[in-house]
């Protein structure tokens, strides 16, 4: 098994990339298993948050260089597309996805983290895009997602030099939302996900959808979309009725109504 699935209380699931002997490098088999898990997760209405992490000293140290070395032009393009499609499924999953970055997140590994919604790192996290050191460029979305997340200047600094940054530098760049001690990483991610579990499930998945759509919209179109979606949450059968009533009645909302 190259990916382990663990289901925690409250609809929180954790996927651990488990190929520590190769620092969890991404090959066709890892992508196959990841897609099988996504097939299941996408169908699960009880899912509330997903955590992705890596076994051993790496989150993911990139695409598998040994597997890529002999690839032809068409195989390289095909492999890139497999990675892009897989990470697009993570980005579009109906619940927030938290990357718990326990160590190296390099190249394809950083691209995996970028497809997640939120990134928490341990003090041991090391992040970068070393593709240019191999004569390559990122092929799983890195040239597109990295500048959108941390701005063109910061992204170019990493992309053109292949340099690695430590957890604190990654935090300053906005690559990581939190840095914690290694032994607290998973607990921090789970605690955060438990906060999500207390919120309206439909509201959380709608936030994710609207924020994701904003990447392709002008500000004016995005505001119009937000207004429409906001209004759509006021139907009597929507969870917002329960959320607001619970507040006024000074009790916790029951989202399972
Ligand atoms: N691919 C394959 N094997 C790897 C990878 C990798 N990306 N990273 C590490 N390994 C293997 C090593 O070869 C080594 O195997 P072995 O024990 O059999 O020699 C084992 O993992 C342990 O690694 P190290 O001994 O090197 O561990 P260190 O702690 O000394 O170094 C590093 C850790 C610094 C992370 C080092 O392993 C390293 O530099 N790894 C490569 C990082 C890298 O360049 N990543 C980017 C890869 S390219 C990429 O991701 C492109 C994505 C887009 C593809 C688009 C498709 C066309």
Short mmCIF file of C-alpha atoms and ligand atoms in Angstrom, two decimals:
data_model
loop_
_atom_site.label_atom_id
_atom_site.label_comp_id
_atom_site.label_asym_id
_atom_site.label_seq_id
_atom_site.Cartn_x
_atom_site.Cartn_y
_atom_site.Cartn_z
CA UNK A 1 0.00 0.00 0.00
CA UNK A 2 1.54 3.28 -1.10
CA UNK A 3 -1.13 5.40 0.51
CA UNK A 4 -2.67 4.77 3.90
CA UNK A 5 -6.13 6.00 4.75
CA UNK A 6 -7.13 6.68 8.33
CA UNK A 7 -10.63 7.82 9.27
CA UNK A 8 -10.84 9.98 12.41
CA UNK A 9 -13.88 11.15 14.36
CA UNK A 10 -16.20 13.74 12.90
CA UNK A 11 -15.69 12.95 9.22
CA UNK A 12 -11.98 13.82 9.15
CA UNK A 13 -9.86 11.56 6.95
CA UNK A 14 -6.08 11.43 6.69
CA UNK A 15 -4.14 10.13 3.69
CA UNK A 16 -0.46 9.34 4.26
CA UNK A 17 1.82 8.90 1.26
CA UNK A 18 3.79 5.88 2.36
CA UNK A 19 6.88 5.27 0.25
CA UNK A 20 9.51 6.48 2.69
CA UNK A 21 12.39 4.57 1.08
CA UNK A 22 12.10 6.96 -1.90
CA UNK A 23 11.03 9.96 0.22
CA UNK A 24 7.44 9.37 -1.00
CA UNK A 25 8.36 10.26 -4.60
CA UNK A 26 5.37 10.25 -6.92
CA UNK A 27 5.27 7.51 -9.56
CA UNK A 28 2.42 6.05 -11.62
CA UNK A 29 1.48 3.61 -8.84
CA UNK A 30 1.23 6.38 -6.22
CA UNK A 31 -1.00 8.40 -8.55
CA UNK A 32 -3.15 5.31 -9.23
CA UNK A 33 -3.74 4.75 -5.51
CA UNK A 34 -4.30 8.44 -4.86
CA UNK A 35 -6.96 8.50 -7.57
CA UNK A 36 -8.62 5.39 -6.11
CA UNK A 37 -8.87 7.15 -2.76
CA UNK A 38 -10.24 10.27 -4.43
CA UNK A 39 -12.88 8.13 -6.22
CA UNK A 40 -14.12 7.11 -2.78
CA UNK A 41 -13.71 10.45 -1.01
CA UNK A 42 -15.58 12.40 -3.70
CA UNK A 43 -18.64 10.21 -3.07
CA UNK A 44 -18.61 10.56 0.72
CA UNK A 45 -21.19 13.06 1.94
CA UNK A 46 -20.05 12.52 5.56
CA UNK A 47 -16.52 13.69 4.77
CA UNK A 48 -15.80 17.05 6.42
CA UNK A 49 -12.05 17.58 5.96
CA UNK A 50 -9.06 15.79 4.49
CA UNK A 51 -5.48 15.83 5.77
CA UNK A 52 -2.63 14.82 3.46
CA UNK A 53 0.78 14.00 4.91
CA UNK A 54 3.86 11.87 4.24
CA UNK A 55 5.48 8.94 6.07
CA UNK A 56 9.05 9.31 7.35
CA UNK A 57 11.23 12.35 6.86
CA UNK A 58 9.55 13.68 3.73
CA UNK A 59 6.13 14.98 2.81
CA UNK A 60 6.89 14.19 -0.85
CA UNK A 61 10.34 14.81 -2.40
CA UNK A 62 8.91 15.26 -5.89
CA UNK A 63 8.04 13.23 -8.92
CA UNK A 64 10.02 10.00 -9.14
CA UNK A 65 13.20 10.99 -10.96
CA UNK A 66 14.17 7.37 -11.70
CA UNK A 67 10.79 6.76 -13.34
CA UNK A 68 10.98 10.00 -15.34
CA UNK A 69 14.51 9.63 -16.64
CA UNK A 70 13.72 7.36 -19.62
CA UNK A 71 10.47 9.06 -20.63
CA UNK A 72 9.75 10.16 -24.21
CA UNK A 73 8.16 13.53 -25.05
CA UNK A 74 4.67 12.01 -25.12
CA UNK A 75 5.24 10.00 -21.94
CA UNK A 76 6.50 13.13 -20.17
CA UNK A 77 3.42 15.06 -21.26
CA UNK A 78 1.14 12.21 -20.26
CA UNK A 79 2.78 11.90 -16.82
CA UNK A 80 2.44 15.67 -16.33
CA UNK A 81 -1.26 15.46 -17.18
CA UNK A 82 -1.84 12.59 -14.75
CA UNK A 83 -0.33 14.72 -11.97
CA UNK A 84 -2.26 17.82 -13.00
CA UNK A 85 -5.59 15.96 -13.16
CA UNK A 86 -5.01 14.27 -9.82
CA UNK A 87 -4.11 17.53 -8.10
CA UNK A 88 -7.06 19.28 -9.74
CA UNK A 89 -9.32 16.68 -8.07
CA UNK A 90 -7.77 17.52 -4.70
CA UNK A 91 -8.21 21.25 -5.33
CA UNK A 92 -11.87 20.67 -6.26
CA UNK A 93 -12.74 18.18 -3.49
CA UNK A 94 -15.98 19.20 -1.72
CA UNK A 95 -14.20 19.67 1.64
CA UNK A 96 -11.13 21.64 2.74
CA UNK A 97 -7.85 19.77 2.30
CA UNK A 98 -5.01 20.43 4.74
CA UNK A 99 -1.42 19.52 3.82
CA UNK A 100 0.51 18.54 6.96
CA UNK A 101 4.05 19.04 5.71
CA UNK A 102 6.33 16.94 7.87
CA UNK A 103 9.57 17.31 5.88
CA UNK A 104 10.71 17.75 2.28
CA UNK A 105 7.99 19.10 -0.03
CA UNK A 106 9.88 19.50 -3.26
CA UNK A 107 8.88 19.76 -6.91
CA UNK A 108 5.83 17.55 -7.41
CA UNK A 109 5.56 17.33 -3.61
CA UNK A 110 5.22 21.08 -3.30
CA UNK A 111 2.76 20.98 -6.20
CA UNK A 112 0.69 18.46 -4.23
CA UNK A 113 0.78 20.82 -1.25
CA UNK A 114 -0.24 23.73 -3.48
CA UNK A 115 -3.34 21.85 -4.61
CA UNK A 116 -4.41 21.61 -0.95
CA UNK A 117 -6.35 24.51 0.56
CA UNK A 118 -4.23 25.05 3.67
CA UNK A 119 -0.64 24.13 4.51
CA UNK A 120 0.69 23.54 8.01
CA UNK A 121 4.37 22.71 8.36
CA UNK A 122 6.56 21.14 11.01
CA UNK A 123 9.83 22.86 11.90
CA UNK A 124 11.47 20.23 9.67
CA UNK A 125 9.56 21.25 6.54
CA UNK A 126 11.76 22.15 3.59
CA UNK A 127 10.11 23.42 0.46
CA UNK A 128 11.20 24.28 -3.04
CA UNK A 129 10.93 23.66 -6.77
CA UNK A 130 14.24 22.00 -7.73
CA UNK A 131 13.07 21.04 -11.24
CA UNK A 132 15.43 23.51 -12.97
CA UNK A 133 18.36 21.72 -11.32
CA UNK A 134 17.27 18.67 -13.34
CA UNK A 135 16.74 20.64 -16.56
CA UNK A 136 12.97 20.45 -16.05
CA UNK A 137 10.15 22.76 -15.09
CA UNK A 138 7.30 21.98 -12.70
CA UNK A 139 4.75 19.88 -14.54
CA UNK A 140 2.00 19.27 -11.99
CA UNK A 141 0.70 22.85 -11.78
CA UNK A 142 3.59 24.58 -10.00
CA UNK A 143 4.18 27.34 -12.56
CA UNK A 144 0.49 28.27 -12.25
CA UNK A 145 -0.41 27.74 -8.60
CA UNK A 146 2.78 29.03 -6.97
CA UNK A 147 2.64 32.61 -8.38
CA UNK A 148 -1.09 32.76 -7.61
CA UNK A 149 -0.38 31.83 -4.00
CA UNK A 150 2.78 33.79 -3.14
CA UNK A 151 3.04 36.37 -5.96
CA UNK A 152 5.18 36.40 -9.08
CA UNK A 153 8.39 37.72 -7.50
CA UNK A 154 8.45 35.16 -4.70
CA UNK A 155 7.46 32.35 -7.06
CA UNK A 156 10.13 33.27 -9.60
CA UNK A 157 12.72 33.40 -6.82
CA UNK A 158 12.00 29.74 -6.03
CA UNK A 159 11.27 28.51 -9.57
CA UNK A 160 14.37 29.96 -11.28
CA UNK A 161 16.91 29.00 -8.63
CA UNK A 162 15.68 25.62 -7.39
CA UNK A 163 16.45 26.92 -3.88
CA UNK A 164 14.93 25.27 -0.83
CA UNK A 165 13.42 27.30 1.99
CA UNK A 166 12.99 26.17 5.56
CA UNK A 167 9.70 26.25 7.44
CA UNK A 168 10.08 29.78 8.79
CA UNK A 169 11.00 31.22 5.40
CA UNK A 170 8.08 29.31 3.85
CA UNK A 171 5.81 30.84 6.50
CA UNK A 172 7.07 34.33 5.69
CA UNK A 173 6.44 33.74 1.99
CA UNK A 174 2.87 32.67 2.73
CA UNK A 175 3.55 29.10 1.61
CA UNK A 176 2.76 27.82 5.10
CA UNK A 177 -0.09 29.07 7.26
CA UNK A 178 1.42 27.72 10.50
CA UNK A 179 4.72 26.22 11.68
CA UNK A 180 4.68 23.89 14.69
CA UNK A 181 6.98 21.38 16.39
CA UNK A 182 7.18 18.09 14.51
CA UNK A 183 5.41 16.09 17.18
CA UNK A 184 2.50 18.56 17.15
CA UNK A 185 1.94 18.65 13.40
CA UNK A 186 -0.81 16.07 13.03
CA UNK A 187 -2.51 17.18 16.24
CA UNK A 188 -2.50 20.77 14.94
CA UNK A 189 -4.00 19.68 11.62
CA UNK A 190 -6.65 17.55 13.37
CA UNK A 191 -7.52 20.36 15.83
CA UNK A 192 -7.94 22.73 12.92
CA UNK A 193 -10.13 20.22 11.06
CA UNK A 194 -12.26 19.82 14.18
CA UNK A 195 -13.00 23.54 13.97
CA UNK A 196 -14.29 22.93 10.44
CA UNK A 197 -16.42 20.04 11.71
CA UNK A 198 -18.26 22.48 14.01
CA UNK A 199 -19.25 24.70 11.09
CA UNK A 200 -22.12 24.33 8.63
CA UNK A 201 -21.03 21.63 6.17
CA UNK A 202 -22.79 23.21 3.23
CA UNK A 203 -21.40 26.65 4.11
CA UNK A 204 -17.83 25.31 4.26
CA UNK A 205 -18.04 23.51 0.92
CA UNK A 206 -19.72 26.58 -0.62
CA UNK A 207 -16.91 28.84 0.64
CA UNK A 208 -14.38 26.54 -1.02
CA UNK A 209 -16.32 26.53 -4.29
CA UNK A 210 -16.70 30.32 -4.41
CA UNK A 211 -13.06 30.99 -3.46
CA UNK A 212 -11.86 28.51 -6.11
CA UNK A 213 -14.07 30.09 -8.77
CA UNK A 214 -12.71 33.55 -7.91
CA UNK A 215 -9.36 32.59 -9.47
CA UNK A 216 -10.95 32.75 -12.92
CA UNK A 217 -13.22 35.79 -12.39
CA UNK A 218 -12.88 39.55 -12.40
CA UNK A 219 -13.55 41.20 -9.02
CA UNK A 220 -16.92 42.47 -10.29
CA UNK A 221 -17.98 39.01 -11.52
CA UNK A 222 -16.70 37.42 -8.31
CA UNK A 223 -18.73 39.83 -6.16
CA UNK A 224 -21.83 39.12 -8.24
CA UNK A 225 -21.28 35.37 -7.78
CA UNK A 226 -20.80 35.84 -4.04
CA UNK A 227 -24.04 37.82 -3.75
CA UNK A 228 -26.00 35.17 -5.65
CA UNK A 229 -24.58 32.28 -3.66
CA UNK A 230 -25.07 34.17 -0.38
CA UNK A 231 -28.73 34.67 -1.25
CA UNK A 232 -29.17 31.02 -2.19
CA UNK A 233 -28.28 30.02 1.39
CA UNK A 234 -31.45 31.67 2.73
CA UNK A 235 -33.91 28.99 1.61
CA UNK A 236 -35.86 27.59 4.60
CA UNK A 237 -34.40 24.11 4.14
CA UNK A 238 -30.84 25.43 4.12
CA UNK A 239 -28.55 24.96 7.10
CA UNK A 240 -28.28 28.74 7.56
CA UNK A 241 -31.75 28.75 9.15
CA UNK A 242 -30.51 26.29 11.78
CA UNK A 243 -27.20 28.15 12.24
CA UNK A 244 -28.83 31.51 12.87
CA UNK A 245 -31.65 30.07 15.00
CA UNK A 246 -29.11 28.22 17.15
CA UNK A 247 -27.18 31.46 17.69
CA UNK A 248 -30.32 33.32 18.76
CA UNK A 249 -31.39 30.42 21.01
CA UNK A 250 -27.87 30.32 22.54
CA UNK A 251 -27.25 26.66 21.64
CA UNK A 252 -24.98 24.71 19.30
CA UNK A 253 -26.37 24.19 15.80
CA UNK A 254 -27.46 20.71 14.83
CA UNK A 255 -26.16 20.37 11.29
CA UNK A 256 -27.65 16.90 10.90
CA UNK A 257 -31.23 18.15 10.63
N1 LIG B 1 12.63 10.62 -7.07
C1 LIG B 1 13.11 9.38 -6.88
N2 LIG B 1 13.81 9.02 -5.78
C2 LIG B 1 14.05 9.95 -4.85
C3 LIG B 1 13.56 11.26 -4.98
C4 LIG B 1 12.81 11.59 -6.14
N3 LIG B 1 12.28 12.79 -6.35
N4 LIG B 1 13.95 11.96 -3.90
C5 LIG B 1 14.64 11.12 -3.12
N5 LIG B 1 14.71 9.91 -3.69
C6 LIG B 1 15.36 8.71 -3.17
C7 LIG B 1 16.87 8.81 -3.28
O1 LIG B 1 17.31 8.47 -4.59
C8 LIG B 1 17.32 7.83 -2.21
O2 LIG B 1 17.18 6.52 -2.73
P1 LIG B 1 18.37 5.43 -2.43
O3 LIG B 1 18.36 5.27 -0.94
O4 LIG B 1 17.92 4.23 -3.17
O5 LIG B 1 19.64 6.05 -2.92
C9 LIG B 1 16.24 7.97 -1.13
O6 LIG B 1 15.11 8.58 -1.78
C10 LIG B 1 16.66 8.85 0.00
O7 LIG B 1 17.09 10.10 -0.53
P2 LIG B 1 18.51 10.75 -0.20
O8 LIG B 1 19.50 9.71 0.19
O9 LIG B 1 18.87 11.64 -1.35
O10 LIG B 1 18.12 11.60 1.09
P3 LIG B 1 18.86 12.91 1.63
O11 LIG B 1 18.28 13.16 2.97
O12 LIG B 1 20.32 12.80 1.50
O13 LIG B 1 18.41 14.08 0.61
C11 LIG B 1 16.77 15.33 -0.67
C12 LIG B 1 17.06 14.47 0.59
C13 LIG B 1 17.55 16.65 -0.57
C14 LIG B 1 15.30 15.60 -0.70
C15 LIG B 1 17.24 14.56 -1.93
O14 LIG B 1 16.71 13.25 -1.88
C16 LIG B 1 16.79 15.18 -3.21
O15 LIG B 1 17.35 16.17 -3.64
N6 LIG B 1 15.75 14.58 -3.88
C17 LIG B 1 15.27 15.03 -5.15
C18 LIG B 1 14.42 16.25 -5.00
C19 LIG B 1 13.95 16.75 -6.34
O16 LIG B 1 14.74 17.12 -7.20
N7 LIG B 1 12.63 16.78 -6.56
C20 LIG B 1 12.03 17.24 -7.76
C21 LIG B 1 11.82 16.09 -8.70
S1 LIG B 1 11.25 16.64 -10.29
C22 LIG B 1 9.62 16.93 -10.05
O17 LIG B 1 9.08 16.79 -9.00
C23 LIG B 1 8.88 17.36 -11.26
C24 LIG B 1 7.36 17.36 -11.04
C25 LIG B 1 6.63 17.55 -12.34
C26 LIG B 1 6.79 16.34 -13.23
C27 LIG B 1 6.10 16.57 -14.51
C28 LIG B 1 6.00 15.28 -15.32
C29 LIG B 1 6.74 15.34 -16.57
#
